[in-house]
């Protein structure tokens, strides 16, 4: 049931999210597909990010309770504190990126996705290290969120900016719906499956983002030598 609902949401998202920017200020309407090669990687990162965030939030309390034999009351307090700390780290990272760091979006994505991959892998291997897991998640979310939104914006023209903004916002909504369904279903199969499923796509997008960033750096280097 949850798998069918997730499929329906993705199909609706794909077909109904506007792929054109409305004409404004006398400018010609610009078509922009969600599958456009300039932005599809970043849209994918946004969807994966929002999904794994929710999966972790939905399942982490039950997982800690089941694997470490912690009482439900203590788990509720603990998870609340950890989520708050992770949230503060996300805000801190975004302020750091926005005010002080002048890094390329590709670099932000690499750091963010690597941190998330390490977080889920660590939770799989050593669930008792959950404090470090949440710290890594806060760092990963902060860098990845800043990286994919900035990268998607810079990848298109000014007239395509509203369409990109619509996509980056929409994937967060889709992830918020898919995450709880997927997390509950996967956890019912096995306590470790949700985090393995999260680590897999994050690792794939880390490789893709690193490859794209490397390609871009090499291209810039060639342009400077010409």
PDB file of C-alpha atoms in Angstrom:
ATOM      1  CA  UNK A   1       0.000   0.000   0.000  1.00  0.00           C
ATOM      2  CA  UNK A   2       2.708   2.478   0.988  1.00  0.00           C
ATOM      3  CA  UNK A   3       4.722   1.606  -2.108  1.00  0.00           C
ATOM      4  CA  UNK A   4       1.720   2.273  -4.331  1.00  0.00           C
ATOM      5  CA  UNK A   5       1.026   5.600  -2.637  1.00  0.00           C
ATOM      6  CA  UNK A   6       4.652   6.647  -3.056  1.00  0.00           C
ATOM      7  CA  UNK A   7       4.520   5.787  -6.753  1.00  0.00           C
ATOM      8  CA  UNK A   8       1.317   7.799  -7.178  1.00  0.00           C
ATOM      9  CA  UNK A   9       2.854  10.840  -5.483  1.00  0.00           C
ATOM     10  CA  UNK A  10       5.965  10.698  -7.671  1.00  0.00           C
ATOM     11  CA  UNK A  11       3.851  10.412 -10.832  1.00  0.00           C
ATOM     12  CA  UNK A  12       1.651  13.319  -9.760  1.00  0.00           C
ATOM     13  CA  UNK A  13       4.736  15.385  -8.918  1.00  0.00           C
ATOM     14  CA  UNK A  14       6.286  14.636 -12.305  1.00  0.00           C
ATOM     15  CA  UNK A  15       3.170  15.552 -14.279  1.00  0.00           C
ATOM     16  CA  UNK A  16       1.673  18.432 -12.332  1.00  0.00           C
ATOM     17  CA  UNK A  17       4.617  20.541 -11.186  1.00  0.00           C
ATOM     18  CA  UNK A  18       4.786  23.344 -13.750  1.00  0.00           C
ATOM     19  CA  UNK A  19       7.628  22.971 -16.242  1.00  0.00           C
ATOM     20  CA  UNK A  20       7.305  26.505 -17.521  1.00  0.00           C
ATOM     21  CA  UNK A  21       7.904  29.897 -16.102  1.00  0.00           C
ATOM     22  CA  UNK A  22       4.971  32.213 -16.506  1.00  0.00           C
ATOM     23  CA  UNK A  23       5.573  35.216 -18.703  1.00  0.00           C
ATOM     24  CA  UNK A  24       6.549  38.227 -16.615  1.00  0.00           C
ATOM     25  CA  UNK A  25       8.073  41.619 -17.184  1.00  0.00           C
ATOM     26  CA  UNK A  26       7.579  41.186 -20.910  1.00  0.00           C
ATOM     27  CA  UNK A  27       9.970  38.239 -21.078  1.00  0.00           C
ATOM     28  CA  UNK A  28       9.264  35.186 -23.183  1.00  0.00           C
ATOM     29  CA  UNK A  29       8.013  32.087 -21.387  1.00  0.00           C
ATOM     30  CA  UNK A  30      10.802  29.548 -20.844  1.00  0.00           C
ATOM     31  CA  UNK A  31      10.219  25.795 -20.750  1.00  0.00           C
ATOM     32  CA  UNK A  32      12.207  23.832 -18.197  1.00  0.00           C
ATOM     33  CA  UNK A  33      11.788  20.103 -17.698  1.00  0.00           C
ATOM     34  CA  UNK A  34      12.529  18.428 -14.400  1.00  0.00           C
ATOM     35  CA  UNK A  35      14.650  16.001 -16.426  1.00  0.00           C
ATOM     36  CA  UNK A  36      16.760  18.823 -17.878  1.00  0.00           C
ATOM     37  CA  UNK A  37      20.371  17.603 -17.738  1.00  0.00           C
ATOM     38  CA  UNK A  38      21.459  20.857 -16.074  1.00  0.00           C
ATOM     39  CA  UNK A  39      19.308  20.348 -12.991  1.00  0.00           C
ATOM     40  CA  UNK A  40      18.233  16.704 -12.781  1.00  0.00           C
ATOM     41  CA  UNK A  41      21.165  15.743 -10.555  1.00  0.00           C
ATOM     42  CA  UNK A  42      20.317  18.509  -8.096  1.00  0.00           C
ATOM     43  CA  UNK A  43      16.602  17.741  -8.117  1.00  0.00           C
ATOM     44  CA  UNK A  44      17.487  14.113  -7.405  1.00  0.00           C
ATOM     45  CA  UNK A  45      19.733  15.152  -4.523  1.00  0.00           C
ATOM     46  CA  UNK A  46      16.916  17.246  -3.073  1.00  0.00           C
ATOM     47  CA  UNK A  47      14.440  14.369  -3.269  1.00  0.00           C
ATOM     48  CA  UNK A  48      16.872  11.919  -1.669  1.00  0.00           C
ATOM     49  CA  UNK A  49      17.839  14.420   1.028  1.00  0.00           C
ATOM     50  CA  UNK A  50      14.266  15.156   2.083  1.00  0.00           C
ATOM     51  CA  UNK A  51      13.376  11.445   2.034  1.00  0.00           C
ATOM     52  CA  UNK A  52      16.306  10.214   4.144  1.00  0.00           C
ATOM     53  CA  UNK A  53      15.796  13.042   6.636  1.00  0.00           C
ATOM     54  CA  UNK A  54      12.219  11.942   7.270  1.00  0.00           C
ATOM     55  CA  UNK A  55      13.100   8.238   7.311  1.00  0.00           C
ATOM     56  CA  UNK A  56      15.673   8.907  10.035  1.00  0.00           C
ATOM     57  CA  UNK A  57      13.240  10.999  12.068  1.00  0.00           C
ATOM     58  CA  UNK A  58      10.490   8.379  11.804  1.00  0.00           C
ATOM     59  CA  UNK A  59      12.586   5.341  12.664  1.00  0.00           C
ATOM     60  CA  UNK A  60      15.519   6.456  14.812  1.00  0.00           C
ATOM     61  CA  UNK A  61      13.620   6.460  18.121  1.00  0.00           C
ATOM     62  CA  UNK A  62      12.213   2.967  17.624  1.00  0.00           C
ATOM     63  CA  UNK A  63      15.587   1.723  16.420  1.00  0.00           C
ATOM     64  CA  UNK A  64      17.450   3.055  19.463  1.00  0.00           C
ATOM     65  CA  UNK A  65      14.827   1.599  21.760  1.00  0.00           C
ATOM     66  CA  UNK A  66      14.873  -1.827  20.094  1.00  0.00           C
ATOM     67  CA  UNK A  67      18.632  -2.198  19.632  1.00  0.00           C
ATOM     68  CA  UNK A  68      19.893  -0.567  22.832  1.00  0.00           C
ATOM     69  CA  UNK A  69      17.010  -1.507  25.182  1.00  0.00           C
ATOM     70  CA  UNK A  70      16.318   2.097  26.163  1.00  0.00           C
ATOM     71  CA  UNK A  71      12.964   2.986  27.732  1.00  0.00           C
ATOM     72  CA  UNK A  72      10.360   4.711  25.567  1.00  0.00           C
ATOM     73  CA  UNK A  73      10.342   7.808  27.795  1.00  0.00           C
ATOM     74  CA  UNK A  74      14.122   8.183  27.703  1.00  0.00           C
ATOM     75  CA  UNK A  75      14.164   7.627  23.934  1.00  0.00           C
ATOM     76  CA  UNK A  76      11.544  10.351  23.405  1.00  0.00           C
ATOM     77  CA  UNK A  77      13.599  12.841  25.420  1.00  0.00           C
ATOM     78  CA  UNK A  78      16.855  11.766  23.815  1.00  0.00           C
ATOM     79  CA  UNK A  79      15.615  11.938  20.231  1.00  0.00           C
ATOM     80  CA  UNK A  80      14.029  15.325  20.855  1.00  0.00           C
ATOM     81  CA  UNK A  81      17.343  16.717  22.099  1.00  0.00           C
ATOM     82  CA  UNK A  82      19.336  15.138  19.280  1.00  0.00           C
ATOM     83  CA  UNK A  83      16.982  16.423  16.595  1.00  0.00           C
ATOM     84  CA  UNK A  84      17.166  19.904  18.094  1.00  0.00           C
ATOM     85  CA  UNK A  85      20.974  19.795  18.153  1.00  0.00           C
ATOM     86  CA  UNK A  86      21.043  18.542  14.553  1.00  0.00           C
ATOM     87  CA  UNK A  87      18.695  21.368  13.583  1.00  0.00           C
ATOM     88  CA  UNK A  88      20.979  23.942  15.195  1.00  0.00           C
ATOM     89  CA  UNK A  89      23.933  22.470  13.319  1.00  0.00           C
ATOM     90  CA  UNK A  90      22.002  22.754  10.038  1.00  0.00           C
ATOM     91  CA  UNK A  91      21.290  26.420  10.730  1.00  0.00           C
ATOM     92  CA  UNK A  92      24.887  27.032  11.798  1.00  0.00           C
ATOM     93  CA  UNK A  93      26.279  25.402   8.660  1.00  0.00           C
ATOM     94  CA  UNK A  94      23.993  27.411   6.413  1.00  0.00           C
ATOM     95  CA  UNK A  95      24.980  30.649   8.131  1.00  0.00           C
ATOM     96  CA  UNK A  96      28.629  29.681   7.787  1.00  0.00           C
ATOM     97  CA  UNK A  97      28.189  28.909   4.097  1.00  0.00           C
ATOM     98  CA  UNK A  98      26.145  32.033   3.421  1.00  0.00           C
ATOM     99  CA  UNK A  99      28.331  34.517   5.272  1.00  0.00           C
ATOM    100  CA  UNK A 100      31.888  33.237   5.299  1.00  0.00           C
ATOM    101  CA  UNK A 101      32.604  30.286   3.044  1.00  0.00           C
ATOM    102  CA  UNK A 102      32.962  31.051  -0.645  1.00  0.00           C
ATOM    103  CA  UNK A 103      32.988  27.440  -1.760  1.00  0.00           C
ATOM    104  CA  UNK A 104      31.622  26.105  -5.026  1.00  0.00           C
ATOM    105  CA  UNK A 105      28.241  24.305  -4.760  1.00  0.00           C
ATOM    106  CA  UNK A 106      29.911  21.092  -5.897  1.00  0.00           C
ATOM    107  CA  UNK A 107      32.226  21.183  -2.916  1.00  0.00           C
ATOM    108  CA  UNK A 108      29.301  21.748  -0.565  1.00  0.00           C
ATOM    109  CA  UNK A 109      27.498  18.762  -2.063  1.00  0.00           C
ATOM    110  CA  UNK A 110      30.528  16.515  -1.736  1.00  0.00           C
ATOM    111  CA  UNK A 111      31.010  17.384   1.944  1.00  0.00           C
ATOM    112  CA  UNK A 112      27.302  17.144   2.714  1.00  0.00           C
ATOM    113  CA  UNK A 113      26.606  13.854   0.949  1.00  0.00           C
ATOM    114  CA  UNK A 114      29.775  12.260   2.340  1.00  0.00           C
ATOM    115  CA  UNK A 115      28.748  13.277   5.873  1.00  0.00           C
ATOM    116  CA  UNK A 116      25.279  11.787   5.380  1.00  0.00           C
ATOM    117  CA  UNK A 117      26.698   8.580   3.945  1.00  0.00           C
ATOM    118  CA  UNK A 118      29.022   8.250   6.931  1.00  0.00           C
ATOM    119  CA  UNK A 119      26.128   8.936   9.317  1.00  0.00           C
ATOM    120  CA  UNK A 120      23.886   6.185   7.953  1.00  0.00           C
ATOM    121  CA  UNK A 121      26.782   3.733   7.628  1.00  0.00           C
ATOM    122  CA  UNK A 122      27.776   4.403  11.235  1.00  0.00           C
ATOM    123  CA  UNK A 123      24.203   3.900  12.448  1.00  0.00           C
ATOM    124  CA  UNK A 124      24.184   0.559  10.628  1.00  0.00           C
ATOM    125  CA  UNK A 125      27.496  -0.594  12.069  1.00  0.00           C
ATOM    126  CA  UNK A 126      27.323   0.914  15.575  1.00  0.00           C
ATOM    127  CA  UNK A 127      23.858   2.130  16.635  1.00  0.00           C
ATOM    128  CA  UNK A 128      25.255   3.027  20.063  1.00  0.00           C
ATOM    129  CA  UNK A 129      27.134   5.867  18.331  1.00  0.00           C
ATOM    130  CA  UNK A 130      23.836   7.652  17.655  1.00  0.00           C
ATOM    131  CA  UNK A 131      25.099  10.980  19.043  1.00  0.00           C
ATOM    132  CA  UNK A 132      27.818  11.144  16.389  1.00  0.00           C
ATOM    133  CA  UNK A 133      25.264  10.007  13.807  1.00  0.00           C
ATOM    134  CA  UNK A 134      23.047  13.002  14.513  1.00  0.00           C
ATOM    135  CA  UNK A 135      26.004  15.393  14.495  1.00  0.00           C
ATOM    136  CA  UNK A 136      27.063  14.065  11.091  1.00  0.00           C
ATOM    137  CA  UNK A 137      23.476  14.313   9.853  1.00  0.00           C
ATOM    138  CA  UNK A 138      23.284  17.961  10.896  1.00  0.00           C
ATOM    139  CA  UNK A 139      26.506  18.725   9.040  1.00  0.00           C
ATOM    140  CA  UNK A 140      25.422  16.680   6.029  1.00  0.00           C
ATOM    141  CA  UNK A 141      21.989  18.238   5.742  1.00  0.00           C
ATOM    142  CA  UNK A 142      23.342  21.765   6.127  1.00  0.00           C
ATOM    143  CA  UNK A 143      25.961  21.439   3.397  1.00  0.00           C
ATOM    144  CA  UNK A 144      23.789  19.385   1.038  1.00  0.00           C
ATOM    145  CA  UNK A 145      20.814  21.713   1.327  1.00  0.00           C
ATOM    146  CA  UNK A 146      22.935  24.764   0.573  1.00  0.00           C
ATOM    147  CA  UNK A 147      24.797  22.949  -2.200  1.00  0.00           C
ATOM    148  CA  UNK A 148      21.955  21.558  -4.256  1.00  0.00           C
ATOM    149  CA  UNK A 149      19.762  24.686  -4.109  1.00  0.00           C
ATOM    150  CA  UNK A 150      22.671  26.941  -5.103  1.00  0.00           C
ATOM    151  CA  UNK A 151      23.895  24.565  -7.806  1.00  0.00           C
ATOM    152  CA  UNK A 152      20.453  24.236  -9.369  1.00  0.00           C
ATOM    153  CA  UNK A 153      19.996  28.006  -9.362  1.00  0.00           C
ATOM    154  CA  UNK A 154      23.372  28.672 -10.965  1.00  0.00           C
ATOM    155  CA  UNK A 155      22.853  25.990 -13.608  1.00  0.00           C
ATOM    156  CA  UNK A 156      20.041  27.857 -15.412  1.00  0.00           C
ATOM    157  CA  UNK A 157      19.332  31.276 -16.818  1.00  0.00           C
ATOM    158  CA  UNK A 158      17.679  34.083 -14.880  1.00  0.00           C
ATOM    159  CA  UNK A 159      14.336  33.512 -16.588  1.00  0.00           C
ATOM    160  CA  UNK A 160      14.377  29.858 -15.502  1.00  0.00           C
ATOM    161  CA  UNK A 161      15.001  30.641 -11.828  1.00  0.00           C
ATOM    162  CA  UNK A 162      11.325  30.497 -10.707  1.00  0.00           C
ATOM    163  CA  UNK A 163      10.893  27.067 -12.311  1.00  0.00           C
ATOM    164  CA  UNK A 164      14.002  25.746 -10.561  1.00  0.00           C
ATOM    165  CA  UNK A 165      12.806  27.194  -7.248  1.00  0.00           C
ATOM    166  CA  UNK A 166       9.473  25.402  -7.751  1.00  0.00           C
ATOM    167  CA  UNK A 167      11.226  22.100  -8.334  1.00  0.00           C
ATOM    168  CA  UNK A 168      13.584  22.390  -5.365  1.00  0.00           C
ATOM    169  CA  UNK A 169      10.639  23.238  -3.108  1.00  0.00           C
ATOM    170  CA  UNK A 170       8.422  20.500  -4.528  1.00  0.00           C
ATOM    171  CA  UNK A 171      10.931  17.689  -3.982  1.00  0.00           C
ATOM    172  CA  UNK A 172      11.048  18.552  -0.302  1.00  0.00           C
ATOM    173  CA  UNK A 173       7.287  18.087  -0.138  1.00  0.00           C
ATOM    174  CA  UNK A 174       7.449  14.784  -1.998  1.00  0.00           C
ATOM    175  CA  UNK A 175      10.189  13.544   0.318  1.00  0.00           C
ATOM    176  CA  UNK A 176       8.112  14.524   3.339  1.00  0.00           C
ATOM    177  CA  UNK A 177       5.331  12.271   2.065  1.00  0.00           C
ATOM    178  CA  UNK A 178       7.443   9.383   0.801  1.00  0.00           C
ATOM    179  CA  UNK A 179       9.760   9.321   3.841  1.00  0.00           C
ATOM    180  CA  UNK A 180       7.282   8.213   6.539  1.00  0.00           C
ATOM    181  CA  UNK A 181       5.730   5.559   4.295  1.00  0.00           C
ATOM    182  CA  UNK A 182       9.077   4.186   3.169  1.00  0.00           C
ATOM    183  CA  UNK A 183      10.585   4.350   6.646  1.00  0.00           C
ATOM    184  CA  UNK A 184       7.707   2.484   8.282  1.00  0.00           C
ATOM    185  CA  UNK A 185       7.610  -0.183   5.571  1.00  0.00           C
ATOM    186  CA  UNK A 186      11.373  -0.744   5.551  1.00  0.00           C
ATOM    187  CA  UNK A 187      11.628  -0.870   9.339  1.00  0.00           C
ATOM    188  CA  UNK A 188       8.855  -3.485   9.463  1.00  0.00           C
ATOM    189  CA  UNK A 189      11.044  -5.699   7.270  1.00  0.00           C
ATOM    190  CA  UNK A 190      14.199  -5.329   9.393  1.00  0.00           C
ATOM    191  CA  UNK A 191      15.589  -2.795  11.842  1.00  0.00           C
ATOM    192  CA  UNK A 192      18.658  -2.099   9.686  1.00  0.00           C
ATOM    193  CA  UNK A 193      17.043  -1.886   6.252  1.00  0.00           C
ATOM    194  CA  UNK A 194      15.947   1.798   6.408  1.00  0.00           C
ATOM    195  CA  UNK A 195      19.505   2.981   7.007  1.00  0.00           C
ATOM    196  CA  UNK A 196      20.993   0.720   4.344  1.00  0.00           C
ATOM    197  CA  UNK A 197      18.424   2.032   1.874  1.00  0.00           C
ATOM    198  CA  UNK A 198      19.277   5.606   2.890  1.00  0.00           C
ATOM    199  CA  UNK A 199      23.035   5.087   2.660  1.00  0.00           C
ATOM    200  CA  UNK A 200      22.797   3.558  -0.837  1.00  0.00           C
ATOM    201  CA  UNK A 201      21.227   6.470  -2.780  1.00  0.00           C
ATOM    202  CA  UNK A 202      23.232   9.021  -0.794  1.00  0.00           C
ATOM    203  CA  UNK A 203      26.447   7.211  -1.787  1.00  0.00           C
ATOM    204  CA  UNK A 204      25.356   7.107  -5.438  1.00  0.00           C
ATOM    205  CA  UNK A 205      24.635  10.834  -5.520  1.00  0.00           C
ATOM    206  CA  UNK A 206      27.918  11.516  -3.734  1.00  0.00           C
ATOM    207  CA  UNK A 207      29.762   9.777  -6.568  1.00  0.00           C
ATOM    208  CA  UNK A 208      27.710  11.620  -9.208  1.00  0.00           C
ATOM    209  CA  UNK A 209      28.227  14.996  -7.521  1.00  0.00           C
ATOM    210  CA  UNK A 210      31.965  14.371  -7.132  1.00  0.00           C
ATOM    211  CA  UNK A 211      32.253  13.360 -10.791  1.00  0.00           C
ATOM    212  CA  UNK A 212      30.352  16.439 -11.927  1.00  0.00           C
ATOM    213  CA  UNK A 213      32.427  18.749  -9.725  1.00  0.00           C
ATOM    214  CA  UNK A 214      35.658  17.209 -11.008  1.00  0.00           C
ATOM    215  CA  UNK A 215      34.511  17.565 -14.605  1.00  0.00           C
ATOM    216  CA  UNK A 216      33.613  21.216 -14.004  1.00  0.00           C
ATOM    217  CA  UNK A 217      36.979  21.936 -12.376  1.00  0.00           C
ATOM    218  CA  UNK A 218      38.864  20.345 -15.266  1.00  0.00           C
ATOM    219  CA  UNK A 219      36.838  22.317 -17.781  1.00  0.00           C
ATOM    220  CA  UNK A 220      37.608  25.594 -15.975  1.00  0.00           C
ATOM    221  CA  UNK A 221      41.287  24.682 -15.875  1.00  0.00           C
ATOM    222  CA  UNK A 222      41.315  24.052 -19.622  1.00  0.00           C
ATOM    223  CA  UNK A 223      39.552  27.368 -20.285  1.00  0.00           C
ATOM    224  CA  UNK A 224      42.202  29.234 -18.285  1.00  0.00           C
ATOM    225  CA  UNK A 225      45.020  27.669 -20.276  1.00  0.00           C
ATOM    226  CA  UNK A 226      43.451  28.592 -23.612  1.00  0.00           C
TER     227      UNK A 226
END
